[in-house]
Short mmCIF file of C-alpha atoms and ligand atoms in Angstrom, two decimals:
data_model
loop_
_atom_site.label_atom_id
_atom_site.label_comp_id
_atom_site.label_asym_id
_atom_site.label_seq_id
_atom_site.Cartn_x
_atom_site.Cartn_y
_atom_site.Cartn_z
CA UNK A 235 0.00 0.00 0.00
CA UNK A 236 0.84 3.61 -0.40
CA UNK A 237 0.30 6.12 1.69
CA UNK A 238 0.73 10.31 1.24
CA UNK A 239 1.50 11.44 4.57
CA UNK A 240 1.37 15.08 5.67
CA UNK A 241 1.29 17.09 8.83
CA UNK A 242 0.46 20.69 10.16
CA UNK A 243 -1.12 22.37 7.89
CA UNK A 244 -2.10 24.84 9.76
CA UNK A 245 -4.89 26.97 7.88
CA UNK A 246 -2.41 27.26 4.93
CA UNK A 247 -4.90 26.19 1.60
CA UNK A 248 -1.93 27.27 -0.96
CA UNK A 249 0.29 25.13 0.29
CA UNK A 250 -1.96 22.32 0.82
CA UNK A 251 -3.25 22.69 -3.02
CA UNK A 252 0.11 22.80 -4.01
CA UNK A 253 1.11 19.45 -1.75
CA UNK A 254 -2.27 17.81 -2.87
CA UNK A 255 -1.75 18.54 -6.91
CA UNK A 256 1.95 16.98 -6.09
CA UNK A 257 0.61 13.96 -4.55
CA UNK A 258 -1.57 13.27 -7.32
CA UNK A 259 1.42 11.84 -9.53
CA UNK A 260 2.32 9.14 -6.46
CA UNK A 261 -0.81 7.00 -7.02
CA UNK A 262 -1.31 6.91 -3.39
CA UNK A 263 -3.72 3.92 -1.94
CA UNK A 264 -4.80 6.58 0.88
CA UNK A 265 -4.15 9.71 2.20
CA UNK A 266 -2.95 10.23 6.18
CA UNK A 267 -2.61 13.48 8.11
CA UNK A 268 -0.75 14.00 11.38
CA UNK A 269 -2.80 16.99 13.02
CA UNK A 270 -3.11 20.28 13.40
CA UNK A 271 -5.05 21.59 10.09
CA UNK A 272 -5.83 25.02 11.58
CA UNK A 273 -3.83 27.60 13.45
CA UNK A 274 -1.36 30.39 12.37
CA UNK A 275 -2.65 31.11 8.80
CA UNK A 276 -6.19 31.81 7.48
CA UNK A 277 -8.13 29.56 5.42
CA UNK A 278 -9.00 26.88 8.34
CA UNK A 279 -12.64 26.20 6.68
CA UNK A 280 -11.06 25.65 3.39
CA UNK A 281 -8.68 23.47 4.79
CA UNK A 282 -10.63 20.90 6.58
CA UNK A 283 -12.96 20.61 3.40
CA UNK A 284 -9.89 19.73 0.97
CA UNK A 285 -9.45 16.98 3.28
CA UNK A 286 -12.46 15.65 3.37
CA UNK A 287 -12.57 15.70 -0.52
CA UNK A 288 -9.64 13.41 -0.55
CA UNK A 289 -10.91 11.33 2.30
CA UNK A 290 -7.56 12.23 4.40
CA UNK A 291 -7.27 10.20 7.39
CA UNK A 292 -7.04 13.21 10.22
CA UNK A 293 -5.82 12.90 13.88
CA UNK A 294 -6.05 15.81 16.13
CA UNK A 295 -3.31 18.34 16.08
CA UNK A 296 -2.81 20.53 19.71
CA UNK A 297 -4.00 23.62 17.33
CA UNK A 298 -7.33 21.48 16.49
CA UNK A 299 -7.72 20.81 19.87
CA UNK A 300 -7.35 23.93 21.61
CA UNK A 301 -9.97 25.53 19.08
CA UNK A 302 -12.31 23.64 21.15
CA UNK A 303 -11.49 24.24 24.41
CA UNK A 304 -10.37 27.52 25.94
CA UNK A 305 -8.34 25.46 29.00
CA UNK A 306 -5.72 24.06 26.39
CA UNK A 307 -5.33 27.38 24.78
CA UNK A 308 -4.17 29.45 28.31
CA UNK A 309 -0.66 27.15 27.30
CA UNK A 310 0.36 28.49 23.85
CA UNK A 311 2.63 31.73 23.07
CA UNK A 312 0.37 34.78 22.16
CA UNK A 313 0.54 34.71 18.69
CA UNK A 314 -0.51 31.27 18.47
CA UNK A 315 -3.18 31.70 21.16
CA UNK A 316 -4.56 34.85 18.77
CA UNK A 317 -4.69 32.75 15.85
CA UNK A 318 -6.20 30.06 17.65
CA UNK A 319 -9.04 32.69 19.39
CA UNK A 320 -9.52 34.09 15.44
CA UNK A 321 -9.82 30.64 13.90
CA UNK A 322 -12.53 29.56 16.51
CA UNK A 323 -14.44 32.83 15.77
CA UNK A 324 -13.85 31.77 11.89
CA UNK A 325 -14.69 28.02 11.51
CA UNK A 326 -17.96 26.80 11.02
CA UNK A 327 -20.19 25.12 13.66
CA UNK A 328 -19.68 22.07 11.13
CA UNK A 329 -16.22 22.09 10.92
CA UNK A 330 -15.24 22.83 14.67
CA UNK A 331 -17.43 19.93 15.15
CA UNK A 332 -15.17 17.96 12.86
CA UNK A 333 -11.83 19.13 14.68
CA UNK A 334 -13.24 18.19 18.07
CA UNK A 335 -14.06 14.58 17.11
CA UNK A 336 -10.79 13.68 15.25
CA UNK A 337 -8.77 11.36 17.07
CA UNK A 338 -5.77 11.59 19.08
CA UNK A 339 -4.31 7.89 17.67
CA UNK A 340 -4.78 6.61 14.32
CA UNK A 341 -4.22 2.51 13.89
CA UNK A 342 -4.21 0.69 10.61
CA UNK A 343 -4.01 -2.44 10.96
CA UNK A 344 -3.20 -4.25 7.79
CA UNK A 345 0.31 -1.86 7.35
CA UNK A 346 1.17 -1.85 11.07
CA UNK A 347 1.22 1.64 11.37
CA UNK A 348 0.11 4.15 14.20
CA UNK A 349 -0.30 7.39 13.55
CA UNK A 350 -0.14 10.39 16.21
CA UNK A 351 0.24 14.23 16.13
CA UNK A 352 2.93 14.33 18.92
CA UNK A 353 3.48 11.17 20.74
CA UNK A 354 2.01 8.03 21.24
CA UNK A 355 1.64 8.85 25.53
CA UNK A 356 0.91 12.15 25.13
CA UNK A 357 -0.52 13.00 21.42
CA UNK A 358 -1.12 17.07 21.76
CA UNK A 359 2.35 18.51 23.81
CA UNK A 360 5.03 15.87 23.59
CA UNK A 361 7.95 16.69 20.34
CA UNK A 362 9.24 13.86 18.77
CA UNK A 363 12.45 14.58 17.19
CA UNK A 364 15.69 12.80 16.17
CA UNK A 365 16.98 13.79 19.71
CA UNK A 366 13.87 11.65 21.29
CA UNK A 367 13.43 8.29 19.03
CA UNK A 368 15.75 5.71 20.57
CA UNK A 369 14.55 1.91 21.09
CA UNK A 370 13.98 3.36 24.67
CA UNK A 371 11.59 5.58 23.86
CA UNK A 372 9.43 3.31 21.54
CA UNK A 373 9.83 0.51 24.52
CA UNK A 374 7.89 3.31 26.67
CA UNK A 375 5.67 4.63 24.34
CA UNK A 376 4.30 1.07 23.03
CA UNK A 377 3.97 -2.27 24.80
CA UNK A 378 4.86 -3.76 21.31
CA UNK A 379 6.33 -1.21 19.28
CA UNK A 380 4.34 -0.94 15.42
CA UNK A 381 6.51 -1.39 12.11
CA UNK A 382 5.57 2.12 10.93
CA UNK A 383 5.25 5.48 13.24
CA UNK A 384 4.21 8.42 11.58
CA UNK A 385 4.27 11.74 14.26
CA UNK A 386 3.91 15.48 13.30
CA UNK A 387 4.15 18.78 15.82
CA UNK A 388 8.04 19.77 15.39
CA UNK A 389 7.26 20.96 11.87
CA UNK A 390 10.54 19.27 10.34
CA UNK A 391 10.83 16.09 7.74
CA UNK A 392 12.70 13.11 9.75
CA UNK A 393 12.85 9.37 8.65
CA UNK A 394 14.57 6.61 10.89
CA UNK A 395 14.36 2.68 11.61
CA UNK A 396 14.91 1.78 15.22
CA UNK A 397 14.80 -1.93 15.64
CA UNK A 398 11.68 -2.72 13.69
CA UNK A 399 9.72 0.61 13.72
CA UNK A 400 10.04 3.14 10.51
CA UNK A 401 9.52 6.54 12.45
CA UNK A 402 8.57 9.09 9.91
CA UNK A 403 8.19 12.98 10.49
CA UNK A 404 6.76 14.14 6.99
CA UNK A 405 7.23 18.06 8.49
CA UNK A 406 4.95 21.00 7.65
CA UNK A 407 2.29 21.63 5.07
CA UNK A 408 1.69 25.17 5.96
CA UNK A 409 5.15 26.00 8.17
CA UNK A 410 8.03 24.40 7.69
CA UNK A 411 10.57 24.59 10.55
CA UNK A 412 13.76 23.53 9.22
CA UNK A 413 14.93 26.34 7.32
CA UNK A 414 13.13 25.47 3.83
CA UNK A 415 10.05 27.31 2.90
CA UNK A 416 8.54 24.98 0.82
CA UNK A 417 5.89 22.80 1.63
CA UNK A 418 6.43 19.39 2.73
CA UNK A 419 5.26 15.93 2.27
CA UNK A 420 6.51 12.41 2.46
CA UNK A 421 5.29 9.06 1.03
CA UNK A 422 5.24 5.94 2.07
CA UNK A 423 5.15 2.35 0.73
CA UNK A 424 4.31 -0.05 3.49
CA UNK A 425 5.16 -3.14 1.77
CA UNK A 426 8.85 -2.29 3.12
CA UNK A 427 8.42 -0.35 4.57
CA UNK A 428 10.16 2.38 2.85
CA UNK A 429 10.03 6.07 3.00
CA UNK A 430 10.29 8.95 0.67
CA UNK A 431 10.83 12.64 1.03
CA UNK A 432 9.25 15.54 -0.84
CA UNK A 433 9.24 19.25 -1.01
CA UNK A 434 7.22 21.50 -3.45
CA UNK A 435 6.80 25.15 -4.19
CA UNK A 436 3.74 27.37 -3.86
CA UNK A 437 2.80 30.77 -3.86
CA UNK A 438 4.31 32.27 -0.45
CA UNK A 439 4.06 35.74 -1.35
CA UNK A 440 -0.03 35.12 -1.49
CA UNK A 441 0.03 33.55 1.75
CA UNK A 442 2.13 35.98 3.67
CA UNK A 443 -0.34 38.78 2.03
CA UNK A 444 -3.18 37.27 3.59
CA UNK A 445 -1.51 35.66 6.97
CA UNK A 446 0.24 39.35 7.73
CA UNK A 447 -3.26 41.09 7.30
CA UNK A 448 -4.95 38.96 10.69
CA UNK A 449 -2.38 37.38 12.00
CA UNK A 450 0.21 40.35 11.60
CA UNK A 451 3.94 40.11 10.48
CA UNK A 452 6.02 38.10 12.33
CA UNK A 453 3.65 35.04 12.11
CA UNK A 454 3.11 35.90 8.17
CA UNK A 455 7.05 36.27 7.80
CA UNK A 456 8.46 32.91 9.14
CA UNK A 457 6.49 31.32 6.06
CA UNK A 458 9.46 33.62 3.83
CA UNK A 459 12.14 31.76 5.73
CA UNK A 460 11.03 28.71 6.58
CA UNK A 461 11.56 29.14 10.39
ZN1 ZN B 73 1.96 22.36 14.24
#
């Protein structure tokens, strides 16, 4: 089987048309996201219904989940707690209905695979980075550890085997955090399981336009850079 896998999107509908068109030339079986659709930029409606037209399988993203509940959103910095107060004013009933009942875990059983925004223990805060994943960790996390782990949340592309587990970070949609502005995907075949890479342009200069004008500069200008 193979899967297109991407992760925080984060309100960004360029991007994810751009990630989306790219995808289309993969022949993908199914399409997986690793949380957080909304937050940050400004087309979260738009968002959530290109993802439903390609039948994405969604688990909730700490940005989704805060959007629904004013406790979880006292613990982000203020210009993510803004954008998360605008998007909940902006959604539809309809769609924050959808965020709210997305899962925190994602299981597919056939592929082995378990799919989380953060990690397994604790899906909406934890980062899982290269400086986490160790056969330790996945020892804690799992009582038997899956042969594919797909996690989101630190917004940059990582691939690594540990023992029998393919961890795979596909980074950001709609903010990439590693220095490259483009938008970010990854694909994977689970008959493997292998795991592929992929970056693709899109119109930045739109987005910042729009992202600057509610969400003001310095949240519009890290799309530039990639940071
Ligand atoms: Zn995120």
């Amino acid at each position: 089987m193979r899967l297109g896998i991407i992760s925080d999107i984060h309100a960004n509908d360029v991007a994810l048309r751009a990630v989306l068109d790219a995808i289309g030339d993969h022949d993908i079986d199914r399409l997986l996201c690793a949380g957080d659709l909304v937050g940050y930029n400004t087309a979260p409606n738009t968002v959530i219904e290109l993802l439903q037209d390609h039948d994405a399988v969604c688990v909730q993203g700490n940005h989704d989940a805060a959007v629904g509940d004013q406790g979880l959103a006292v613990r982000f910095n203020p210009a993510a707690r803004d954008a998360i107060e605008w998007t909940r004013e902006e959604l539809t009933t309809v769609h924050q209905e959808f965020l709210a009942g997305l899962p925190l875990r994602f299981h597919d059983e056939a592929a082995d695979l378990e799919m989380v925004h953060g990690s397994p223990i604790n899906p909406l805060e934890e980062y899982v980075g290269p400086d986490k994943l160790s056969s330790a960790f996945l020892q804690h996390q799992f009582d038997d550890p899956p042969r594919i782990l797909v996690t989101g949340h630190t917004h940059v592309p990582h691939a690594e085997t540990i023992e029998d587990t393919l961890c795979v970070n596909p980074g950001s949609v709609g903010q990439p955090r590693d220095g490259d502005p483009r938008a970010s995907y990854a694909i994977i075949e689970t008959d493997g399981p292998d795991v592929e890479h992929h970056r693709v342009e899109y119109d930045i200069e739109q987005v910042v336009g729009q992202t600057r004008e509610v969400m003001g500069d310095r949240t519009a200008e890290r799309l530039r850079h990639g940071r």
